[in-house]
XYZ file of C-alpha atoms in Angstrom:
596
model
C -19.881 -4.219 17.053
C -18.992 -1.659 19.767
C -16.073 0.550 18.683
C -14.077 -0.605 21.756
C -13.971 -4.115 20.279
C -12.554 -3.140 16.885
C -8.842 -3.342 16.077
C -7.304 -2.106 12.811
C -3.785 -3.355 12.234
C -1.233 -3.925 9.509
C 1.590 -6.433 9.034
C 4.906 -4.846 8.022
C 8.271 -6.484 7.301
C 11.214 -6.704 4.936
C 10.506 -8.725 1.766
C 10.375 -12.489 2.434
C 10.256 -12.359 6.248
C 6.920 -14.198 6.365
C 4.134 -11.559 6.337
C 1.840 -13.465 3.966
C 2.340 -16.761 5.836
C 1.470 -15.060 9.150
C -1.651 -13.589 7.510
C -2.588 -17.131 6.323
C -2.365 -18.468 9.895
C -4.474 -15.571 11.247
C -7.145 -16.359 8.633
C -7.049 -20.034 9.632
C -7.166 -19.630 13.404
C -10.026 -17.094 13.301
C -11.995 -19.431 11.006
C -12.218 -16.880 8.176
C -11.084 -19.584 5.740
C -11.865 -23.289 6.115
C -9.052 -25.837 5.891
C -10.533 -27.054 2.568
C -10.353 -23.594 0.955
C -6.971 -22.684 2.420
C -4.036 -22.152 0.067
C -0.635 -20.565 0.584
C -0.428 -16.753 0.287
C -4.236 -16.601 0.477
C -4.363 -12.795 0.355
C -2.082 -12.525 -2.690
C -4.821 -12.363 -5.308
C -2.682 -11.530 -8.354
C -1.263 -14.430 -10.339
C 1.997 -12.463 -10.500
C 2.216 -12.279 -6.673
C 1.789 -16.019 -6.346
C 4.358 -16.745 -9.058
C 7.063 -14.497 -7.625
C 6.201 -15.141 -3.981
C 5.999 -11.403 -3.191
C 3.141 -9.117 -2.169
C 2.449 -6.270 -4.597
C -1.001 -5.032 -3.509
C -2.023 -4.361 0.102
C -5.158 -6.397 0.948
C -7.739 -5.573 3.623
C -9.559 -8.396 5.376
C -12.045 -8.574 8.274
C -11.612 -11.303 10.899
C -13.661 -12.158 14.000
C -11.867 -13.561 17.047
C -13.555 -14.963 20.160
C -11.547 -14.773 23.386
C -11.691 -17.348 26.190
C -14.188 -15.163 28.097
C -16.619 -15.253 25.146
C -16.022 -11.654 23.964
C -15.902 -11.349 20.169
C -13.532 -8.824 18.556
C -13.519 -7.485 15.016
C -9.991 -7.378 13.580
C -9.350 -5.520 10.320
C -6.060 -6.791 8.922
C -4.158 -5.078 6.094
C -1.360 -7.189 4.588
C 1.316 -4.966 2.990
C 4.177 -5.437 0.477
C 7.795 -5.577 1.692
C 9.832 -4.376 -1.299
C 11.243 -0.830 -1.325
C 9.438 -0.099 -4.645
C 6.015 -0.539 -3.003
C 6.525 1.790 -0.032
C 3.575 3.928 -1.186
C 1.221 0.913 -0.807
C 2.541 0.475 2.755
C 2.141 4.168 3.694
C -1.520 4.138 2.543
C -2.294 0.944 4.436
C -0.753 2.326 7.647
C -2.922 5.460 7.485
C -5.986 3.238 7.966
C -4.611 1.489 11.100
C -3.943 2.088 14.802
C -1.221 -0.536 15.158
C 1.214 -2.756 13.266
C 2.823 -6.166 13.677
C 6.515 -5.818 12.836
C 7.648 -9.220 11.559
C 11.401 -9.966 11.715
C 12.943 -13.200 10.420
C 14.873 -14.885 13.281
C 17.528 -16.165 10.845
C 18.036 -12.900 8.888
C 17.591 -10.245 11.592
C 16.750 -6.583 10.975
C 17.080 -5.581 7.297
C 16.722 -2.353 5.319
C 12.970 -2.414 4.682
C 12.296 -3.496 8.284
C 13.694 -0.150 9.349
C 12.051 1.887 6.566
C 8.614 0.405 7.373
C 9.063 1.042 11.110
C 9.743 4.732 10.371
C 6.569 4.868 8.245
C 4.586 3.339 11.123
C 6.073 5.797 13.648
C 5.169 8.738 11.377
C 1.559 7.542 11.597
C 1.810 7.209 15.444
C 1.055 3.490 15.372
C 1.513 1.025 18.227
C 4.201 -1.453 17.041
C 4.290 -5.072 18.245
C 7.564 -6.905 17.406
C 7.014 -10.479 16.135
C 10.042 -12.748 15.664
C 9.152 -15.277 12.970
C 10.713 -18.531 11.675
C 11.881 -19.662 15.131
C 11.630 -23.273 13.849
C 14.631 -22.835 11.498
C 17.885 -24.489 12.623
C 19.798 -21.221 11.930
C 17.339 -19.045 13.899
C 19.097 -16.887 16.514
C 16.375 -15.390 18.716
C 18.623 -13.569 21.197
C 20.662 -11.933 18.430
C 17.455 -10.850 16.630
C 16.091 -9.336 19.865
C 19.359 -7.430 20.370
C 19.187 -6.077 16.810
C 15.566 -4.911 17.252
C 16.521 -3.093 20.474
C 19.793 -1.572 19.213
C 18.854 -0.700 15.618
C 15.137 0.103 15.892
C 14.947 1.054 19.562
C 11.876 -1.098 20.353
C 11.729 -3.013 23.610
C 11.655 -6.786 23.004
C 10.574 -7.713 26.527
C 7.186 -8.805 25.209
C 8.327 -9.735 21.669
C 6.231 -12.592 20.305
C 8.070 -15.721 19.156
C 6.213 -17.424 16.315
C 6.595 -19.861 13.480
C 3.956 -18.807 10.969
C 4.671 -21.917 8.886
C 3.815 -24.334 11.717
C 1.273 -22.108 13.475
C 3.335 -21.733 16.691
C 2.442 -18.689 18.846
C -0.413 -17.411 16.642
C -2.957 -17.249 19.524
C -0.538 -15.040 21.470
C -0.341 -12.717 18.438
C -4.149 -12.318 18.427
C -4.202 -11.652 22.187
C -1.408 -9.046 21.825
C -3.353 -7.283 19.043
C -6.357 -6.954 21.354
C -4.369 -5.972 24.459
C -1.827 -3.580 22.957
C -3.379 -1.940 19.884
C -5.829 0.846 20.800
C -9.394 0.792 19.492
C -10.321 3.429 16.865
C -11.249 6.921 18.063
C -14.269 7.929 16.033
C -17.714 9.381 16.723
C -20.549 7.346 15.296
C -23.095 10.183 15.703
C -20.886 12.756 13.893
C -21.230 13.536 10.151
C -19.576 10.992 7.882
C -15.813 11.213 7.258
C -14.083 8.309 5.505
C -10.551 8.018 4.128
C -10.082 6.471 0.650
C -6.949 4.330 0.858
C -7.339 2.073 -2.172
C -9.548 1.667 -5.225
C -9.769 -0.451 -8.360
C -11.935 -0.851 -11.436
C -14.606 -3.555 -11.544
C -16.341 -4.236 -14.895
C -19.758 -4.665 -13.169
C -19.706 -2.176 -10.295
C -17.529 0.567 -11.817
C -14.891 1.966 -9.474
C -14.765 0.119 -6.122
C -13.378 2.242 -3.269
C -11.730 0.839 -0.131
C -12.397 3.135 2.836
C -11.628 3.499 6.515
C -14.650 5.126 8.196
C -13.357 7.663 10.741
C -16.631 9.299 11.842
C -20.312 8.607 11.204
C -21.594 5.721 9.085
C -21.910 4.789 5.423
C -24.807 2.763 3.918
C -26.467 1.963 0.542
C -28.739 4.739 -0.764
C -26.708 7.433 1.029
C -25.604 10.445 -1.036
C -21.861 10.989 -0.640
C -19.382 13.601 -1.819
C -15.665 13.369 -2.609
C -14.090 16.471 -1.065
C -11.270 16.951 -3.608
C -13.540 16.851 -6.695
C -16.871 17.887 -5.114
C -18.625 15.117 -7.127
C -21.731 13.587 -5.534
C -22.736 9.914 -5.893
C -25.337 7.569 -4.448
C -23.961 4.422 -2.813
C -25.207 1.203 -4.414
C -23.227 -1.373 -2.414
C -21.333 -1.541 0.896
C -19.296 -4.541 1.987
C -16.135 -6.072 3.436
C -13.661 -8.758 2.494
C -13.883 -11.620 4.968
C -11.725 -12.694 3.043
C -14.160 -13.038 0.096
C -16.407 -10.039 -0.678
C -19.539 -9.926 1.524
C -22.303 -7.282 1.331
C -23.326 -5.362 4.488
C -26.140 -2.960 5.434
C -23.801 -0.378 6.931
C -20.189 0.470 7.842
C -19.725 2.371 11.127
C -16.916 4.605 12.430
C -13.753 2.580 13.093
C -14.505 -0.023 10.431
C -12.785 -0.774 7.130
C -14.668 -1.902 4.012
C -15.481 -1.175 0.384
C -18.180 0.867 -1.325
C -19.466 1.039 -4.895
C -21.409 4.070 -6.114
C -21.556 3.715 -9.892
C -18.378 5.797 -10.312
C -17.480 5.556 -14.009
C -14.372 7.706 -14.231
C -11.214 6.253 -12.753
C -9.836 9.696 -11.852
C -12.818 10.651 -9.690
C -11.951 8.324 -6.789
C -8.620 9.836 -5.742
C -6.628 7.867 -3.223
C -6.116 9.889 -0.029
C -9.393 11.768 -0.544
C -12.061 12.246 2.154
C -15.648 11.084 1.598
C -18.490 12.847 3.418
C -22.278 13.238 3.168
C -23.420 15.280 0.164
C -24.612 18.283 2.239
C -22.147 18.090 5.168
C -19.336 20.557 5.761
C -16.400 18.799 7.462
C -12.632 19.118 7.809
C -10.803 16.872 5.283
C -8.732 14.054 6.771
C -4.951 14.257 6.322
C -4.253 12.417 3.057
C -0.983 10.983 1.831
C 2.159 12.573 0.466
C 1.897 12.883 -3.311
C 4.168 10.150 -4.566
C 6.824 11.218 -7.073
C 8.049 8.681 -9.630
C 11.805 8.205 -9.757
C 12.416 5.920 -12.770
C 11.059 6.735 -16.229
C 10.653 4.555 -19.318
C 8.628 4.574 -22.512
C 6.006 1.836 -23.012
C 4.863 1.244 -26.601
C 2.564 -1.346 -28.207
C 4.395 -3.713 -30.595
C 1.452 -3.290 -32.983
C 0.417 0.368 -33.375
C -3.253 -0.654 -33.730
C -3.179 -1.597 -30.016
C -2.554 2.003 -28.902
C -6.192 2.645 -27.819
C -6.250 -0.628 -25.850
C -2.973 0.346 -24.140
C -4.404 3.765 -23.231
C -7.482 2.184 -21.628
C -5.369 -0.457 -19.832
C -2.979 2.146 -18.380
C -5.901 4.258 -17.073
C -7.457 1.240 -15.321
C -4.136 0.084 -13.884
C -3.323 3.606 -12.669
C -6.435 3.527 -10.496
C -5.276 0.250 -9.003
C -1.703 1.486 -8.571
C -1.465 5.307 -8.390
C 2.265 5.121 -7.607
C 3.053 5.259 -11.325
C 2.399 8.214 -13.633
C 1.988 8.402 -17.399
C 1.878 10.877 -20.259
C 1.604 10.530 -24.027
C 4.836 10.106 -26.014
C 5.631 9.598 -29.695
C 8.759 8.047 -31.132
C 9.960 7.962 -34.749
C 10.973 4.314 -34.313
C 8.105 2.976 -32.203
C 5.102 5.197 -32.976
C 2.605 6.249 -30.266
C 3.031 5.168 -26.648
C 3.352 6.473 -23.073
C 6.200 7.820 -20.985
C 5.622 6.229 -17.574
C 7.177 7.030 -14.189
C 7.761 4.256 -11.620
C 8.968 3.847 -8.031
C 11.837 1.576 -9.061
C 12.891 -1.157 -11.478
C 10.840 -3.963 -9.895
C 7.811 -1.662 -9.972
C 8.436 -0.999 -13.687
C 8.743 -4.736 -14.409
C 5.540 -5.519 -12.487
C 3.514 -2.758 -14.216
C 4.628 -3.934 -17.668
C 3.881 -7.562 -16.829
C 0.439 -6.690 -15.433
C -0.416 -4.692 -18.567
C 0.633 -7.625 -20.749
C -1.185 -10.294 -18.734
C -4.323 -8.612 -17.467
C -5.057 -6.717 -20.684
C -3.534 -9.177 -23.217
C -1.148 -6.613 -24.757
C 2.205 -7.056 -26.468
C 4.537 -4.234 -25.346
C 8.058 -2.861 -25.797
C 9.663 -0.765 -23.064
C 12.624 1.546 -23.583
C 15.687 1.836 -21.335
C 14.815 3.272 -17.903
C 16.106 6.753 -17.119
C 15.789 9.298 -14.303
C 14.818 12.981 -14.234
C 17.649 15.461 -14.866
C 17.681 19.235 -14.420
C 19.509 21.320 -17.019
C 20.587 24.936 -16.492
C 20.785 26.752 -19.806
C 23.048 29.679 -20.632
C 19.993 31.971 -20.812
C 19.481 31.220 -17.028
C 16.420 29.007 -17.634
C 16.156 25.631 -15.902
C 14.419 22.684 -17.550
C 13.639 19.145 -16.363
C 14.216 16.213 -18.697
C 13.438 12.526 -18.272
C 13.519 11.556 -21.957
C 16.885 11.669 -23.803
C 15.003 12.690 -26.974
C 14.311 16.128 -25.390
C 17.992 16.841 -24.606
C 18.827 20.418 -25.697
C 21.676 21.442 -27.985
C 24.985 21.027 -26.007
C 25.993 24.594 -27.018
C 23.058 25.971 -24.942
C 23.829 23.988 -21.761
C 25.586 25.612 -18.818
C 25.413 22.656 -16.422
C 23.530 19.380 -15.930
C 22.232 18.344 -12.487
C 21.541 14.690 -11.712
C 19.516 13.199 -8.826
C 21.424 11.691 -5.889
C 20.243 9.240 -3.256
C 21.471 8.282 0.192
C 21.678 4.486 0.179
C 21.883 2.339 3.305
C 23.146 -1.163 2.606
C 22.701 -3.725 5.404
C 25.107 -6.623 4.980
C 26.935 -9.407 6.850
C 30.542 -8.398 7.555
C 32.218 -10.781 5.059
C 30.743 -9.023 1.990
C 31.907 -5.472 2.860
C 34.860 -5.508 0.429
C 32.909 -6.468 -2.689
C 30.048 -4.066 -1.861
C 32.431 -1.108 -1.312
C 33.975 -1.953 -4.708
C 30.489 -1.997 -6.293
C 29.621 1.429 -4.805
C 32.950 2.895 -5.972
C 32.282 1.596 -9.511
C 28.927 3.363 -9.430
C 30.542 6.755 -8.546
C 29.441 6.485 -4.892
C 30.674 8.770 -2.101
C 31.201 6.892 1.157
C 29.574 8.597 4.157
C 29.980 6.080 6.956
C 30.332 2.425 7.911
C 28.405 1.430 11.051
C 28.772 -1.882 12.867
C 25.313 -2.755 14.227
C 26.612 -5.978 15.771
C 30.039 -7.615 15.372
C 28.642 -9.479 12.318
C 26.296 -6.939 10.692
C 27.287 -3.698 9.038
C 25.525 -0.727 7.449
C 27.314 0.980 4.559
C 26.028 4.504 3.945
C 26.755 5.916 0.482
C 25.627 8.842 -1.602
C 25.106 7.610 -5.156
C 23.894 9.082 -8.461
C 20.431 7.642 -8.976
C 21.069 6.931 -12.671
C 23.718 4.373 -11.607
C 21.267 2.568 -9.333
C 18.536 2.331 -11.931
C 20.021 -0.284 -14.239
C 21.614 -3.245 -12.494
C 22.676 -2.121 -9.009
C 20.104 -4.221 -7.130
C 20.961 -7.398 -9.083
C 24.692 -6.918 -8.505
C 24.136 -6.147 -4.816
C 22.319 -9.470 -4.407
C 24.870 -11.484 -6.404
C 27.924 -9.931 -4.643
C 26.420 -10.709 -1.227
C 24.823 -14.081 -2.115
C 21.414 -12.570 -1.441
C 22.181 -11.415 2.130
C 22.562 -7.657 1.625
C 19.510 -5.398 1.581
C 19.066 -1.841 0.381
C 16.996 1.139 1.408
C 17.366 4.598 -0.111
C 16.057 8.174 0.109
C 16.256 10.898 -2.479
C 18.563 13.731 -1.268
C 18.581 16.275 -4.103
C 20.345 17.255 -7.314
C 24.077 17.754 -7.929
C 26.106 18.882 -10.948
C 27.579 16.085 -13.079
C 29.496 15.730 -16.366
C 26.657 14.124 -18.328
C 26.245 13.805 -22.086
C 23.661 12.417 -24.461
C 24.841 9.388 -26.435
C 23.039 8.758 -29.729
C 22.880 5.425 -31.501
C 22.996 5.810 -35.293
C 22.030 3.026 -37.686
C 23.271 3.812 -41.215
C 23.726 7.424 -40.056
C 20.072 7.676 -38.941
C 19.667 8.358 -35.167
C 17.270 5.966 -33.397
C 15.746 8.222 -30.731
C 14.492 5.328 -28.599
C 18.003 3.929 -28.120
C 19.506 7.267 -26.976
C 21.004 7.326 -23.481
C 22.173 9.951 -21.017
C 25.518 8.806 -19.608
C 28.443 10.121 -17.583
C 31.240 11.212 -19.934
C 33.775 8.841 -18.275
C 31.563 5.834 -18.976
C 30.276 6.840 -22.421
C 33.012 5.021 -24.386
C 32.455 1.678 -22.575
C 28.671 1.917 -22.747
C 28.841 2.848 -26.451
C 31.171 -0.036 -27.276
C 29.041 -2.538 -25.344
C 25.825 -1.317 -26.891
C 27.026 -1.314 -30.507
C 28.460 -4.837 -30.195
C 25.203 -6.048 -28.614
C 23.134 -4.466 -31.396
C 25.385 -6.143 -33.972
C 24.301 -9.499 -32.499
C 20.563 -8.788 -32.442
C 19.949 -6.841 -35.681
C 19.495 -9.371 -38.519
C 21.750 -9.163 -41.587
C 20.324 -7.266 -44.551
C 21.098 -7.364 -48.264
C 23.144 -4.195 -47.725
C 25.808 -3.164 -45.215
C 24.506 -1.886 -41.856
C 26.740 0.440 -39.836
C 25.959 0.914 -36.135
C 27.582 3.904 -34.420
C 27.496 5.421 -30.938
C 28.079 9.165 -31.027
C 28.274 12.122 -28.651
C 27.276 15.151 -30.699
C 29.235 14.797 -33.958
C 31.972 12.615 -32.475
C 31.643 8.865 -33.120
C 32.974 6.926 -30.113
C 32.167 3.334 -31.141
C 31.362 1.624 -34.437
C 30.285 -1.838 -35.568
C 29.511 -3.128 -39.080
C 27.055 -5.844 -40.078
C 28.253 -7.266 -43.421
C 25.603 -7.686 -46.139
C 24.096 -11.000 -47.164
C 25.583 -11.824 -50.541
C 24.072 -13.727 -53.408
C 26.652 -15.674 -55.396
C 26.342 -13.906 -58.763
C 29.331 -15.832 -60.165
C 27.523 -19.184 -59.868
C 26.219 -18.953 -63.467
C 29.567 -17.709 -64.819
C 31.845 -20.620 -65.580
C 34.996 -20.366 -67.708
C 35.679 -17.420 -69.964
C 37.569 -14.212 -69.358
C 38.034 -12.656 -65.858
C 36.455 -9.394 -67.114
C 33.073 -11.203 -67.305
C 33.298 -11.946 -63.577
C 34.359 -8.378 -62.769
C 31.429 -7.029 -64.766
C 28.941 -9.140 -62.758
C 30.507 -8.134 -59.423
C 30.474 -4.424 -60.361
C 26.786 -4.732 -61.302
C 26.019 -6.336 -57.896
C 27.981 -3.585 -56.112
C 25.898 -0.885 -57.844
C 22.682 -2.646 -56.821
C 23.811 -2.868 -53.169
C 24.700 0.834 -53.190
C 21.238 1.745 -54.451
C 19.596 -0.605 -51.937
C 21.554 0.954 -49.065
C 20.250 4.399 -50.040
C 16.606 3.321 -49.884
C 16.785 0.262 -47.604
C 15.118 0.400 -44.182
C 16.555 -1.501 -41.200
C 13.866 -3.118 -39.055
C 15.035 -3.031 -35.439
C 13.715 -6.087 -33.547
C 12.364 -5.911 -29.980
C 15.506 -7.746 -28.762
C 17.517 -4.630 -29.629
C 15.533 -2.533 -27.134
C 15.810 -5.281 -24.529
C 19.584 -5.384 -25.186
C 19.789 -1.769 -23.986
C 18.062 -2.774 -20.751
C 20.611 -5.525 -20.174
C 23.636 -3.197 -20.465
């Protein structure tokens, strides 16, 4: 295929604006999938994606399209996720493209991730084609959507494509626009090989499979290749593309996208963002991707400690498939051996845990999510802490710095009041309120990230009946009055239930948490006292009364001293049991922390 007839493009949009449905229609109309094999969300391979109706993994697919004049074009489509937690997936996909289809829902208009994804595409100098989807809906307002795209994003909508991906309206025009507007790749096929690694995963038969965009030269089986960042050399065993099922090829040329297998055993050797070249060539590395920094941290532990090795192997394999999360070994007195993992957000954390449980058949407990704090000590040292268990002695602390974000909340006008109230509750600082149109508003707030981590997104959706959307950027650290709150069970601290909270909210959080734990910890034969404490000061307390055997059942009649004697004997036994008794904390207790 001549390089002039190749187009590499991506589909970007806010979550639920119809990316996957548009990709389905493109597969259908180009004949990549027959009507018999077609199913909804064809490119969403994970069971989890199909269940939740969201895209988690970007998928690359090769399509062939024949124009009216008989010319055949090769289109490499990369379908991307829309949720803010998977922005890293989107940024990698865009680096392999020359253009992007920006899909906007005609009934919802421009939302937070629409804007965030456009900025990512502009950073990569991509040609952006606006596509207004769902024009078949009775509440679709095409003119208003066009105005929003022009005013908010600054893209001309003169040639915006009007489509209904569900009913296949306007799909041919989309294909024609891709060919006419998106430039062909600029690569030299005679030059030494340079290919960008933009995804990879572990296959039990082939080892590590690497998804590449060939920039210069060509790549073929039997060729010796080198990864520039590690310097490791491999021989390619298989080259192919997804069309949309895996198909083997003899060669991939400059401008094309496909996968290679080279018997790579170690997951860490195929780094995403790396450049592949010929074993003996000396070339300039391609610009990679920004190193992604996790923002939410939580401990993941196996319910059964014997599963630790299986969890370690599962996390390594999943990390290759999703390098946006990080992990390191952690031990806990209550839960044994596990990993402290860093995620891009709460949905990302939920998805990673669910994938580990489903794909690797593991039973896991996760601890409450937290963020990374900086602590300045009195000896002028500065330390970073993401685990409450590592909190230093309060007497050594000079000040605690917490991460702040700049949040942009896009909402219809009628929900402004409740959303301002929500941001105020979460210690937000209002920066501005912008009216995009008479009906749509952007609230800009600076918020402590620890307040966002727990339930902010859920509340945002419930306060706005699902209409508000959120995008945020990290803006730095600021001093805050933060303390470590310990949970003590019978005076023994449970390190996994510790939290870092703002002093003003500590009392309420402590009271809520102790009363929740009282519900979920089963009654024992001895009294169980649950306390929330800051340092030595107890701020909340709950008591679980002991189960009591009726020792007076066998004592009928006679003197009252006989009854007293039996009760005193029982009391002594309970005292002794309390000294040696161990309280088993069920998994629900750890989940209770997540809910508060």
